[in-house]
Short mmCIF file of C-alpha atoms in Angstrom, two decimals:
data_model
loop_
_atom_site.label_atom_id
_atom_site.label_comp_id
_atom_site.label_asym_id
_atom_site.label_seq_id
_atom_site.Cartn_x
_atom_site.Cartn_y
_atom_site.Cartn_z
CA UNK A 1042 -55.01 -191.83 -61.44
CA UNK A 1043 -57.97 -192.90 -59.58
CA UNK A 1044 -55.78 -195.41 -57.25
CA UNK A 1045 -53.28 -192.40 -56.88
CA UNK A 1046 -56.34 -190.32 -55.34
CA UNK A 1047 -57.39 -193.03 -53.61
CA UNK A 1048 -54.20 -193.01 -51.88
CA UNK A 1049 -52.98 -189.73 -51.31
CA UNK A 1050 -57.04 -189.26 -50.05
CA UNK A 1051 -56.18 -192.05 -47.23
CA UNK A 1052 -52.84 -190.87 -46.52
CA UNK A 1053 -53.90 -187.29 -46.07
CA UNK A 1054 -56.94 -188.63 -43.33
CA UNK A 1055 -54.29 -190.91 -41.62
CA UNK A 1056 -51.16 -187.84 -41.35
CA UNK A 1057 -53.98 -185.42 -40.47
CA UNK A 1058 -56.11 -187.20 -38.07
CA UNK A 1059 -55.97 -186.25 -34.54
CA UNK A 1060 -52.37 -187.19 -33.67
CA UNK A 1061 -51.18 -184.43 -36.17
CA UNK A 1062 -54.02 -181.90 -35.28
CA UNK A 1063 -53.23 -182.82 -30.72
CA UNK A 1064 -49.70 -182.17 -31.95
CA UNK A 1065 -50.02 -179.13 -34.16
CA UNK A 1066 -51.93 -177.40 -32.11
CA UNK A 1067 -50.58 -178.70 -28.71
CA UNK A 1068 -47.26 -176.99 -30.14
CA UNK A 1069 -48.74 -173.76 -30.75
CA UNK A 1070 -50.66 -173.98 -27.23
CA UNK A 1071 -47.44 -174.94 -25.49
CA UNK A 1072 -45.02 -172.57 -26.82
CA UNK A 1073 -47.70 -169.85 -26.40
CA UNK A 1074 -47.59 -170.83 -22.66
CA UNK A 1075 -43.85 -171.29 -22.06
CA UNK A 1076 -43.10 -168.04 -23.75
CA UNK A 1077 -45.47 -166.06 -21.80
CA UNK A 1078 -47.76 -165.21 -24.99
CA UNK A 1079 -46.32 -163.82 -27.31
CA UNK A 1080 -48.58 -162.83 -29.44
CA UNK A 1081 -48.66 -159.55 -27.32
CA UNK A 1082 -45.83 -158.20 -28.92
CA UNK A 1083 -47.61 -158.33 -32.45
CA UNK A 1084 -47.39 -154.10 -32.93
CA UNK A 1085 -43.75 -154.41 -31.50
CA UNK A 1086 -43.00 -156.73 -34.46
CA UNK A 1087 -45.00 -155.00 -36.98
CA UNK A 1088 -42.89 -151.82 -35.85
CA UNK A 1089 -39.55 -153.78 -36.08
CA UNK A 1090 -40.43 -155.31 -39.60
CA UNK A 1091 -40.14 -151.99 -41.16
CA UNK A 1092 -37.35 -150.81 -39.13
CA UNK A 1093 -33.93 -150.98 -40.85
CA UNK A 1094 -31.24 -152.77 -38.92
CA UNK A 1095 -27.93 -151.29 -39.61
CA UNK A 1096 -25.38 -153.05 -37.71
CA UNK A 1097 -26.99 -156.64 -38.35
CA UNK A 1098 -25.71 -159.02 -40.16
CA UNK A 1099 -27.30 -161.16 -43.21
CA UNK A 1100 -28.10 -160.78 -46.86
CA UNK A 1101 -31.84 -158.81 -47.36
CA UNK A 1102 -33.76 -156.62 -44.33
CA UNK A 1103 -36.59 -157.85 -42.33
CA UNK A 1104 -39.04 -156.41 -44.02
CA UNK A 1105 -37.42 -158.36 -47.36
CA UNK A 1106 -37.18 -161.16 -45.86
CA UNK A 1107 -40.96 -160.94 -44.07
CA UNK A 1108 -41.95 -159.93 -47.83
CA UNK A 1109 -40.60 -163.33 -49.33
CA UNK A 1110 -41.97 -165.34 -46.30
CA UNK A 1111 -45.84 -163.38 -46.96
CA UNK A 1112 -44.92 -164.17 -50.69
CA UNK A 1113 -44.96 -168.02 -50.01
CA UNK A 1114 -47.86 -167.82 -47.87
CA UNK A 1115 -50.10 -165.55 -49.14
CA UNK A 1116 -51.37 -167.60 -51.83
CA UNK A 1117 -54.27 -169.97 -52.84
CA UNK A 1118 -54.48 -171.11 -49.16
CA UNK A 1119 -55.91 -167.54 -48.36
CA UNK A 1120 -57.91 -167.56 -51.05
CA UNK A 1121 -59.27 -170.78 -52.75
CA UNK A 1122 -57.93 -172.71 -49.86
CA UNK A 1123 -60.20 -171.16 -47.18
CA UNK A 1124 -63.30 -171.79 -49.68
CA UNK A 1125 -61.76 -175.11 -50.10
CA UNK A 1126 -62.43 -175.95 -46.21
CA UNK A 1127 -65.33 -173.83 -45.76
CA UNK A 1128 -66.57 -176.58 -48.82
CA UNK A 1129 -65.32 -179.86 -47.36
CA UNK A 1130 -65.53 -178.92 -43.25
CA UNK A 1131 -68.53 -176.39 -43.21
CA UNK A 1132 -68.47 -172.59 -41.94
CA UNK A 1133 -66.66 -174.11 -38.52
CA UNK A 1134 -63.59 -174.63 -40.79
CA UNK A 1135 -62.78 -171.00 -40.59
CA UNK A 1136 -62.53 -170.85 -37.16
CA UNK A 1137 -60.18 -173.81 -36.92
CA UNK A 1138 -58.21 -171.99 -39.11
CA UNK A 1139 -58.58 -168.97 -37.68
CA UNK A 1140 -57.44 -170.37 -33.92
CA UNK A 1141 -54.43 -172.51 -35.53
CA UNK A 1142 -53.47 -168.51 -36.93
CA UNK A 1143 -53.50 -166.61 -33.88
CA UNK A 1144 -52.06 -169.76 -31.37
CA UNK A 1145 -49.75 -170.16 -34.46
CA UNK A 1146 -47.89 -166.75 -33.73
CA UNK A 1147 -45.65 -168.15 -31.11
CA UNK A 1148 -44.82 -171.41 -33.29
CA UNK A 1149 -43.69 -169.03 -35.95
CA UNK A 1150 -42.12 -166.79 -33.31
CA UNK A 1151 -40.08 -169.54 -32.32
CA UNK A 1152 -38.70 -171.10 -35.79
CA UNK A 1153 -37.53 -167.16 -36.90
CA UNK A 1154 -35.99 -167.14 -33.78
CA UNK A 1155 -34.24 -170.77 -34.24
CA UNK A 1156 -33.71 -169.83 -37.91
CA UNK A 1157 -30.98 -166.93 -36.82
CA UNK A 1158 -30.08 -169.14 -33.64
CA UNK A 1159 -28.38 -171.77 -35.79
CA UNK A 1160 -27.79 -170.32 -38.81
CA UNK A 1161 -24.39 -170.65 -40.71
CA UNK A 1162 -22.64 -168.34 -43.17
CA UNK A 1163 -21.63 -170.06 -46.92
CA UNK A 1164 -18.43 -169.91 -48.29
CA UNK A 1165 -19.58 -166.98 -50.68
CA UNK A 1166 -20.38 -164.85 -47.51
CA UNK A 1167 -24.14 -165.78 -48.02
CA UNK A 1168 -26.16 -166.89 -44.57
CA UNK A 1169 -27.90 -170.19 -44.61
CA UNK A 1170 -30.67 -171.79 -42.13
CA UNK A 1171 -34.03 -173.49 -41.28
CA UNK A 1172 -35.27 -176.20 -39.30
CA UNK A 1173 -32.54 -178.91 -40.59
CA UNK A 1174 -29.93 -176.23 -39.29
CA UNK A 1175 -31.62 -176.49 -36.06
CA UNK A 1176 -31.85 -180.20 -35.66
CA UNK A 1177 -28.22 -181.01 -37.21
CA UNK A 1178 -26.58 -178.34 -34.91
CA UNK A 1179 -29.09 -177.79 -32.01
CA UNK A 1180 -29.62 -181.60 -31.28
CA UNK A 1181 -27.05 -183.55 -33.84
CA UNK A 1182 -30.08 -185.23 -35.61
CA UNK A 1183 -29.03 -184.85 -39.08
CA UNK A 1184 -31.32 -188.03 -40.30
CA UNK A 1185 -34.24 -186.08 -39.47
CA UNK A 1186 -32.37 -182.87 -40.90
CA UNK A 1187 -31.89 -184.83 -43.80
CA UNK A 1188 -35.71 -186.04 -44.05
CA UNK A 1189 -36.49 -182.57 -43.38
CA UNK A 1190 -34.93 -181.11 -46.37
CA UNK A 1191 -36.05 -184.05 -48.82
CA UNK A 1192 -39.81 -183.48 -47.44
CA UNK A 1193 -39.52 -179.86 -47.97
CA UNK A 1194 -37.80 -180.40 -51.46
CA UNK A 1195 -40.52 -182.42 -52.56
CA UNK A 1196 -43.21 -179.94 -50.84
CA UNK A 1197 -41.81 -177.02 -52.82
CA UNK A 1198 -43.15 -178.72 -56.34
CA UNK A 1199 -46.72 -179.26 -54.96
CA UNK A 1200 -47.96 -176.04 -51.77
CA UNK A 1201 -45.28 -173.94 -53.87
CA UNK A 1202 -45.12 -174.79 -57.16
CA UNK A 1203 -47.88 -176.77 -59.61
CA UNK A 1204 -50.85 -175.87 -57.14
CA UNK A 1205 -50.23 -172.12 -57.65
CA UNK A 1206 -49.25 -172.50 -61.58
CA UNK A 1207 -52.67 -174.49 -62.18
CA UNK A 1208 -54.56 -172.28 -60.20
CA UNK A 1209 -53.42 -169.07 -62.62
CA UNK A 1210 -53.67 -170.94 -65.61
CA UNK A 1211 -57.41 -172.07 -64.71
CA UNK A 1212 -58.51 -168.82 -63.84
CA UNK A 1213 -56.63 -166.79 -66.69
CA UNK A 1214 -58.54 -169.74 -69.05
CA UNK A 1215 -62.02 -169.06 -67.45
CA UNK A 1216 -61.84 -165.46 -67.25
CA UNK A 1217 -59.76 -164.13 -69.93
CA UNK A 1218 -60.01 -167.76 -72.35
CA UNK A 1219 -56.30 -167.75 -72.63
CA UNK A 1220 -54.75 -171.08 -73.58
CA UNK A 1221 -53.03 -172.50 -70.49
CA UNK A 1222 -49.97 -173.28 -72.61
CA UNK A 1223 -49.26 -169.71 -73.21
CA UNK A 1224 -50.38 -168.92 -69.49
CA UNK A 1225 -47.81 -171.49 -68.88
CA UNK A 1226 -45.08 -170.45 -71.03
CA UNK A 1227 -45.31 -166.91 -69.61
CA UNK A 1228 -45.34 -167.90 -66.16
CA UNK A 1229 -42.21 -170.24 -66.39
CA UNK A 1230 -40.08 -167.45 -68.50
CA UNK A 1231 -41.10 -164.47 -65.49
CA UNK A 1232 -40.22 -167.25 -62.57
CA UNK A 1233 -36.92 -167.68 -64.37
CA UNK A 1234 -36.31 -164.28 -64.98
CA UNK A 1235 -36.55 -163.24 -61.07
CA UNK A 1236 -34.95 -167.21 -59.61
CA UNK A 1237 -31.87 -166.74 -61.36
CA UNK A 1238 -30.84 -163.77 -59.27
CA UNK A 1239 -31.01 -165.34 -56.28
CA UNK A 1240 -32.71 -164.65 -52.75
CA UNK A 1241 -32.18 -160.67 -53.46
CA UNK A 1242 -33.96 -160.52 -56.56
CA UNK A 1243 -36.59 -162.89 -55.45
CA UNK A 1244 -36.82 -160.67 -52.06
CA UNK A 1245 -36.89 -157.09 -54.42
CA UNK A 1246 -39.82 -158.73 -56.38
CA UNK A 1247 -42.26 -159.77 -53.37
CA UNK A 1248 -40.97 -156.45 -51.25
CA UNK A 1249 -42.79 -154.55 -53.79
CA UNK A 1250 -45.96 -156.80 -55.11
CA UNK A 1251 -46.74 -158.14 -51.79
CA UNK A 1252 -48.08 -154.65 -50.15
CA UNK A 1253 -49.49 -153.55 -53.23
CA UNK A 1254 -51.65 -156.52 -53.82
CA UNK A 1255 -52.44 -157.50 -50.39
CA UNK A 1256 -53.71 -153.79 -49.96
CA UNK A 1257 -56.29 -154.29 -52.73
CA UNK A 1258 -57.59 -157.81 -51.92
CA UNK A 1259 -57.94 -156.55 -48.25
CA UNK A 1260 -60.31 -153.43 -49.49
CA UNK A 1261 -62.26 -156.10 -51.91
CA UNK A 1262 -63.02 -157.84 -49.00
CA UNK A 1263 -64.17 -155.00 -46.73
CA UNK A 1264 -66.33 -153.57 -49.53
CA UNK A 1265 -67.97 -157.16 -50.00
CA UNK A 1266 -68.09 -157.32 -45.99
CA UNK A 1267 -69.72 -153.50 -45.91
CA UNK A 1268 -72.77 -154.98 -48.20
CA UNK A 1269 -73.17 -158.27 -46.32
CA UNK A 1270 -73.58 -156.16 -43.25
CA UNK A 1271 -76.75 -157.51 -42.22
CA UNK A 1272 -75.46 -161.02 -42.60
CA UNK A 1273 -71.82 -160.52 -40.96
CA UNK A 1274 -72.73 -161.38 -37.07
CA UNK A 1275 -75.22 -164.15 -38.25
CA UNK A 1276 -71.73 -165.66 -40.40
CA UNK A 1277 -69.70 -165.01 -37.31
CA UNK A 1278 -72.37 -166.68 -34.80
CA UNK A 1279 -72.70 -169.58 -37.50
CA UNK A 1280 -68.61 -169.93 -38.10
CA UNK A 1281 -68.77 -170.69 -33.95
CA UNK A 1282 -71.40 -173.09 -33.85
CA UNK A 1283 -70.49 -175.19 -36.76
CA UNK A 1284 -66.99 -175.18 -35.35
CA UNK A 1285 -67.86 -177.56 -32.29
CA UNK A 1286 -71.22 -178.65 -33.44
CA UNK A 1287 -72.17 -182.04 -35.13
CA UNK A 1288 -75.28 -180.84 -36.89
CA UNK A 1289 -75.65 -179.54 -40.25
CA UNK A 1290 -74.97 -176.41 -40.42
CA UNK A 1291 -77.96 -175.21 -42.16
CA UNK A 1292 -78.27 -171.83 -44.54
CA UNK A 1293 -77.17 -173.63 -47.83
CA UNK A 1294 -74.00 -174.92 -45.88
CA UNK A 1295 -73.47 -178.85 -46.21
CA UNK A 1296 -73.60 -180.77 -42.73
CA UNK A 1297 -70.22 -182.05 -41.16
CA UNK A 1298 -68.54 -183.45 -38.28
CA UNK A 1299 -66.80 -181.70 -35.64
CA UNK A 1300 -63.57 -183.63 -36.78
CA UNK A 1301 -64.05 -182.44 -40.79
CA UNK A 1302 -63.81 -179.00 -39.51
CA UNK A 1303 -61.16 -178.80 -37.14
CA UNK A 1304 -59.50 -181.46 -40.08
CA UNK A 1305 -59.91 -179.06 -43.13
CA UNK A 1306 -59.52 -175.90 -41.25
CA UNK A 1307 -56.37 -176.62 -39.48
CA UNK A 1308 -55.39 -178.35 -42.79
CA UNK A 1309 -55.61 -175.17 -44.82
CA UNK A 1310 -54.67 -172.96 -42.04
CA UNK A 1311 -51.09 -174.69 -42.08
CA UNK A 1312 -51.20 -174.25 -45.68
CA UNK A 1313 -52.07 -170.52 -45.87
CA UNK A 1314 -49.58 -169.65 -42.58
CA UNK A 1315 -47.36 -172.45 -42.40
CA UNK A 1316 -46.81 -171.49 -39.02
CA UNK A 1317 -45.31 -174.89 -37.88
CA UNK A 1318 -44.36 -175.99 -41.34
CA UNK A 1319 -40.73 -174.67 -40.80
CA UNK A 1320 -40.57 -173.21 -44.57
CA UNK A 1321 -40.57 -169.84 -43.11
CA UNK A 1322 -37.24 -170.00 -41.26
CA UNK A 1323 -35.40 -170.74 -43.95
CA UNK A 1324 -35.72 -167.10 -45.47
CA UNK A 1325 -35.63 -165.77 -42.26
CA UNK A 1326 -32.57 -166.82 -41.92
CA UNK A 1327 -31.16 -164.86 -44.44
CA UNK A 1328 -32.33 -161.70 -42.43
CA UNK A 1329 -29.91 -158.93 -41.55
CA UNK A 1330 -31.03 -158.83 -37.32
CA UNK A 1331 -28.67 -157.95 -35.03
CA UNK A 1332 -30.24 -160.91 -32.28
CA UNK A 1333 -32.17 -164.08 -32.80
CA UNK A 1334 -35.36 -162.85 -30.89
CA UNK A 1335 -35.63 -159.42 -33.17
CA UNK A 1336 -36.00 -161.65 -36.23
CA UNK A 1337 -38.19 -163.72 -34.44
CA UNK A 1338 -40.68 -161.23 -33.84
CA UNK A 1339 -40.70 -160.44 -37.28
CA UNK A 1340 -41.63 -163.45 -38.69
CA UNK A 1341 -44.03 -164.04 -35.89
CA UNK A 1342 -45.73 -160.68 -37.57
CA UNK A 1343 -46.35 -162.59 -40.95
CA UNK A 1344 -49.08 -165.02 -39.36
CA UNK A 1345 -50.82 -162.38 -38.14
CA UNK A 1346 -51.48 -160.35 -41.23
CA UNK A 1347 -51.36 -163.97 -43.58
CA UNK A 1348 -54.38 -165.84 -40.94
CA UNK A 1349 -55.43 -163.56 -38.34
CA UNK A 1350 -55.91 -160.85 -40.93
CA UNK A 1351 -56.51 -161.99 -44.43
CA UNK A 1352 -57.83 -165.64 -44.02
CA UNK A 1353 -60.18 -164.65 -41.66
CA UNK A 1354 -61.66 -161.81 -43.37
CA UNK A 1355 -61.98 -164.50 -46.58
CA UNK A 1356 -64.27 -166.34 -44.32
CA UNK A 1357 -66.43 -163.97 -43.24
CA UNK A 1358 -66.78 -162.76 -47.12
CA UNK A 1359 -67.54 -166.14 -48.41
CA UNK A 1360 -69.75 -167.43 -45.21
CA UNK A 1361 -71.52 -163.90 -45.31
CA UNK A 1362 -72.34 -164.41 -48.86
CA UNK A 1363 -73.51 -167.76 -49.56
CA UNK A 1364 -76.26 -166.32 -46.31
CA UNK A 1365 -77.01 -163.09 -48.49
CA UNK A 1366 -77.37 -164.75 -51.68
CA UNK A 1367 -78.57 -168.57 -52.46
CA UNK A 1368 -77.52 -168.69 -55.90
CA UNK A 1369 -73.57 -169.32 -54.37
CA UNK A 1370 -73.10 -173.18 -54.75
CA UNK A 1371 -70.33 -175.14 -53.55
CA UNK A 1372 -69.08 -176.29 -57.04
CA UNK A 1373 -65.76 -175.90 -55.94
CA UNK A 1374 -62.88 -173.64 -53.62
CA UNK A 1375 -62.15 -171.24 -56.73
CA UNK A 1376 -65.86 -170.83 -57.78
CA UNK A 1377 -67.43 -170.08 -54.05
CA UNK A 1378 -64.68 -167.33 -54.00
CA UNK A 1379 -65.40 -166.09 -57.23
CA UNK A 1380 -69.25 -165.55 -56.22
CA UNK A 1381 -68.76 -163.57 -53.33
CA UNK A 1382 -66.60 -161.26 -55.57
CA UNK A 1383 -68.77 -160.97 -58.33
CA UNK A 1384 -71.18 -159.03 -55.83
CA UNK A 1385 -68.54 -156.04 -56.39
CA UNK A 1386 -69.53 -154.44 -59.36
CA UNK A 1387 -67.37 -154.49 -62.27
CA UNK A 1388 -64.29 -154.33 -60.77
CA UNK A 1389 -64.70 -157.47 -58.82
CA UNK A 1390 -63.60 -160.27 -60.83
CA UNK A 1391 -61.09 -158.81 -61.90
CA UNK A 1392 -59.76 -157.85 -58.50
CA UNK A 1393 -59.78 -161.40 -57.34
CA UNK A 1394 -58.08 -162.83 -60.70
CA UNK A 1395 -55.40 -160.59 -60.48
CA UNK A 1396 -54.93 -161.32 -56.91
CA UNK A 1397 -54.95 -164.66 -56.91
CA UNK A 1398 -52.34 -164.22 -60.22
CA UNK A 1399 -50.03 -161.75 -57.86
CA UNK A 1400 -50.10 -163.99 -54.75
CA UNK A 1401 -49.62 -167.24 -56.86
CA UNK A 1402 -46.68 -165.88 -58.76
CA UNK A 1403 -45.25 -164.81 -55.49
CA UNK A 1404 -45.60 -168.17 -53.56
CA UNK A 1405 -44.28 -169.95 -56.88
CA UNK A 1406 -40.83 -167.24 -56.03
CA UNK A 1407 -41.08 -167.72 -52.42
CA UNK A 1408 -40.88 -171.64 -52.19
CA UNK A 1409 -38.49 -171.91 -55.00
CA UNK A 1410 -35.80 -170.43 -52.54
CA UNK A 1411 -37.21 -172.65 -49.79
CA UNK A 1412 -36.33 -175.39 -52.22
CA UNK A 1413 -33.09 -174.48 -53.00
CA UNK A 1414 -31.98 -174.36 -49.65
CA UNK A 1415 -33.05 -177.83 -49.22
CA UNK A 1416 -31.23 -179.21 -52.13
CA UNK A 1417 -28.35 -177.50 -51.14
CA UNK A 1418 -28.24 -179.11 -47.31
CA UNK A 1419 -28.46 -182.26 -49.49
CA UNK A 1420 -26.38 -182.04 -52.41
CA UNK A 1421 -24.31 -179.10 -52.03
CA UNK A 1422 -24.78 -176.02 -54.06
CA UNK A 1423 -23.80 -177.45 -57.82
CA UNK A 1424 -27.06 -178.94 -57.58
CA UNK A 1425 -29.31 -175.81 -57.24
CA UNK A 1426 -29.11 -174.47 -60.95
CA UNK A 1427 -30.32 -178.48 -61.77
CA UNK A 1428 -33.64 -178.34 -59.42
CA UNK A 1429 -34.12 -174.58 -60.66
CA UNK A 1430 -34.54 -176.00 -64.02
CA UNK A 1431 -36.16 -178.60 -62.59
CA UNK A 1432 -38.72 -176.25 -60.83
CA UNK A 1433 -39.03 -173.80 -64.09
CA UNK A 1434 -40.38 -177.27 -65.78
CA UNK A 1435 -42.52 -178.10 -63.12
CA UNK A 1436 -44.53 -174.46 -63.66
CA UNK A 1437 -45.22 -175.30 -66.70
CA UNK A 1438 -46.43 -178.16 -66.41
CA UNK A 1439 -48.58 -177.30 -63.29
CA UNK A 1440 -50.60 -174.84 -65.69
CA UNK A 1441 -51.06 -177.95 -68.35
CA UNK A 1442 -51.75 -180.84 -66.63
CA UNK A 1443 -55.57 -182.09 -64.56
CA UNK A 1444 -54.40 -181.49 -60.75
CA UNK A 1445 -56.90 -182.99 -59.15
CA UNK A 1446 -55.38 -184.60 -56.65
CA UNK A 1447 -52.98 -181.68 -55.85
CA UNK A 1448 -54.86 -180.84 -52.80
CA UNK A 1449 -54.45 -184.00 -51.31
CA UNK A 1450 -50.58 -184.55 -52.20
CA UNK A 1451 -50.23 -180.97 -50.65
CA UNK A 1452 -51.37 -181.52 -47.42
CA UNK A 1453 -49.00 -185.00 -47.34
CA UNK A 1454 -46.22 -183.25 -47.84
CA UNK A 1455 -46.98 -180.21 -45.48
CA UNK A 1456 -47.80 -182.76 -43.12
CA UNK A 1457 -44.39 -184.78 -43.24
CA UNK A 1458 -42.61 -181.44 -43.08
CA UNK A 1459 -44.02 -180.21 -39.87
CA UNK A 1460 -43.50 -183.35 -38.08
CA UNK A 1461 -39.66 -182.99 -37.90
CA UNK A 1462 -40.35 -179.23 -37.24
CA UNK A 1463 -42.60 -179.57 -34.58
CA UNK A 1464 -40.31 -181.97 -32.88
CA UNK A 1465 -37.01 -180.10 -33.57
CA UNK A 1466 -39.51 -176.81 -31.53
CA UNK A 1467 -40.51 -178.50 -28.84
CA UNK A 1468 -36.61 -180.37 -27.95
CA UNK A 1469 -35.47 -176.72 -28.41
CA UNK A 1470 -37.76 -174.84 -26.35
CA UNK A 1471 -35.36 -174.65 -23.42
CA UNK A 1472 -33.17 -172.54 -26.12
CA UNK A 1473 -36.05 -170.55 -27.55
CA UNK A 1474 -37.20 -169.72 -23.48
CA UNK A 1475 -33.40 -168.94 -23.02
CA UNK A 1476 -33.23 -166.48 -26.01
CA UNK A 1477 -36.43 -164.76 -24.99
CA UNK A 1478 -35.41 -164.16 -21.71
CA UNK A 1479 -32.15 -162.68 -22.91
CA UNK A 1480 -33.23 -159.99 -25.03
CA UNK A 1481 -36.78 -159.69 -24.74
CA UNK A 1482 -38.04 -160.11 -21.53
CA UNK A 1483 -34.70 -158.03 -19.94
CA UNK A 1484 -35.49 -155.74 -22.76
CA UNK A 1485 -32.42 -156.27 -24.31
CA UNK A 1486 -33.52 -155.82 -28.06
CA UNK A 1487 -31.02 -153.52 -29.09
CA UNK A 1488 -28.39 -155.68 -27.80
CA UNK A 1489 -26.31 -157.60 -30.63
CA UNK A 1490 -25.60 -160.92 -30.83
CA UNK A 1491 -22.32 -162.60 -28.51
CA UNK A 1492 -21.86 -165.34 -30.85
CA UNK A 1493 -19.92 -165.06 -33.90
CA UNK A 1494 -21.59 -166.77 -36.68
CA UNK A 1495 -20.59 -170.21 -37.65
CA UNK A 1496 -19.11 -170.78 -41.05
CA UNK A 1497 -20.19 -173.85 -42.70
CA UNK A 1498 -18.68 -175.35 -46.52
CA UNK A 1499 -20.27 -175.34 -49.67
#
């Protein structure tokens, strides 16, 4: 185990050194450029996300499918993650993340819109699509399709999967004392309840548990921001600093590097958005939108509220509390985050343990489907029901087993996702100016689709 962390620890520094971080966020800054920011759309998007689309053609709505995509992001990376980096990288962590949220927008903007761009409709009628769509029929790369879909396979058991079950069976054990076998047990019977109907029961599930518990976690966090109040600009001013400054950060904050910051904040800001992950498209391609650039304004919408929104306010809270009150140590992610909600009284433990339960459970639903998908690119669809039971297994034993390294194997695999991602964005961003241009910028939203969509075999 120890030469396993050992070198999962080195692989991690090496994949997200500053190659990955010049390229990640070189992406975001490019697109951003080339696509005359988008990000200024953002209350267009939020409008069309809840806007029923009629004569478009797919298998859930937007807002489903934006539901399922906020399902597999909304997580542990908003939550323990963000404490995780403020931990490892200092308060400048935040802003990292913060930045690689709001730049992010047009990155996610652009896989939604390559998601419906190159999607293909099943045998069964179903529609099917992501990044390895993209790269097999937008540039006739199917290795890297196919090394797409195997990293994203893999990815689905770690960001999705045993990271999220072990991180509801810890706190259900510390809070409630519940054995994680039976926390385990429970969790694998209500993911298999909900998988087994497919992406419409999985999208029914997260359209209604999503709002609800986002809602509440967003009011904990104003309430704990509203009682900080003399300590919020003094965390904001601090966040800045530490965020290009070598020097210890001071206030009970451990002293880092310029690099650990911008490494553990862009590091968990991929994990909490995924905005350049390309796990996103793949539900979004299962969106009923009548054009390519409505859907991907839409999923552009989900960074926003997942990192701009919630992942910065769980910044402020944690960096504004370990100022107001000393006794906050960094023990670890899950514990810092804890002790800023403790400061609500009563109810705030057990707002954050059912939170973190809600979003957990969802991501677990959310990247299940992103995993089928992959296994079917691979092995066909007689294969899914196998990984399913594959994946139920996996929850159960992510709620048993000592994760420590989980982290570490987490950001691997996000990072050997994104690379063919990032690539298959930037080859295609001829396409996704085209697209723009067509509908959007010619205001031409309304406007359906010319293309019939391609069928492809099962």
């Amino acid at each position: 185990m120890e030469v396993l962390n050992h070198f999962f620890s080195e692989l991690g520094n090496l994949l997200w050194g500053w190659p990955m971080i010049i390229l990640l966020l070189g992406t975001h800054l490019y697109l951003t450029v080339i696509l005359r920011f988008p990000q200024r759309y953002i209350f267009k998007a939020m409008r069309l996300s809840i806007k029923r689309d009629k004569e478009a053609t797919g298998d859930v709505s937007q807002f489903a499918s934006l539901a399922t995509a906020l399902a597999a992001t909304i997580g542990t990376g908003n939550i323990i993650g963000v404490a995780t980096a403020i931990a490892l990288g200092g308060p400048g962590a935040v802003l990292w993340c913060w930045l690689t949220g709001v730049f992010g927008i047009s990155t996610k903007y652009a896989e939604g819109l390559l998601a419906i761009k190159y999607r293909r409709k099943k045998a069964n009628g179903k529609m099917i699509g992501g990044p390895m769509f993209a790269l097999e029929y937008g540039l006739g790369w199917k290795w890297l399709a196919v090394l797409f879909a195997f990293f994203t396979a893999c990815a689905s058991f770690g960001i999705g999967n045993t990271v999220q079950a072990n991180a509801i069976a810890t706190l259900t054990k510390e809070t409630y004392q519940i054995s994680p076998y039976i926390t385990g047990i429970v969790i694998s019977l209500l993911i298999g309840s909900v998988i087994l109907g497919g992406i419409k029961s999985i999208a029914r599930v997260c359209s209604m548990l999503v709002p609800f518990m986002a809602f509440f976690y967003v009011a904990g966090c104003i309430y704990i921001i509203g009682i900080n109040a003399v300590y919020v600009l003094p965390a904001i001013k601090l966040i800045c600093v530490s965020a290009f400054s070598p020097h210890a950060a001071g206030g009970g904050f451990i002293g880092t590097t310029v690099m650990m910051a911008a490494r553990y904040g862009i590091a968990r800001g991929l994990f909490s958005n995924e905005s350049g992950l390309g796990s996103a498209p793949i539900v979004a391609a299962a969106a009923q939108t009548r054009n390519p650039v409505r859907q991907a304004l839409v999923s552009s919408s989900g960074t926003f509220w997942d990192t701009v929104v919630i992942c910065a306010m769980t910044g402020i809270v944690i960096v504004s509390s370990v100022l107001a009150y000393p006794d906050i140590t960094f023990d670890n992610g899950a514990v810092l985050t804890k002790a800023a909600f403790s400061k609500i009284p009563v109810i705030g433990t057990p707002l954050l343990t059912f939170g973190l339960l809600i979003f957990a459970f969802t991501t677990i639903l959310g990247w299940c489907y992103y995993g089928e998908r992959a296994v079917e690119y691979l092995k066909g669809r007689k294969w899914v029901f196998a990984y399913r039971v594959v994946f139920i297994t996996a929850v159960f034993l992510g709620s048993i087993m000592n994760l420590s390294i989980v982290w570490d194997i987490a950001d691997c695999m996000n990072a050997l996702m994104a690379i063919p991602n990032l690539i298959s964005l930037l080859a295609l961003s001829g396409i996704i100016v085209h697209e723009t241009r067509k509908y959007l910028w010619r205001g031409r939203l309304e406007k359906s689709e010319e293309n019939d969509i391609i069928g492809v075999g099962e």
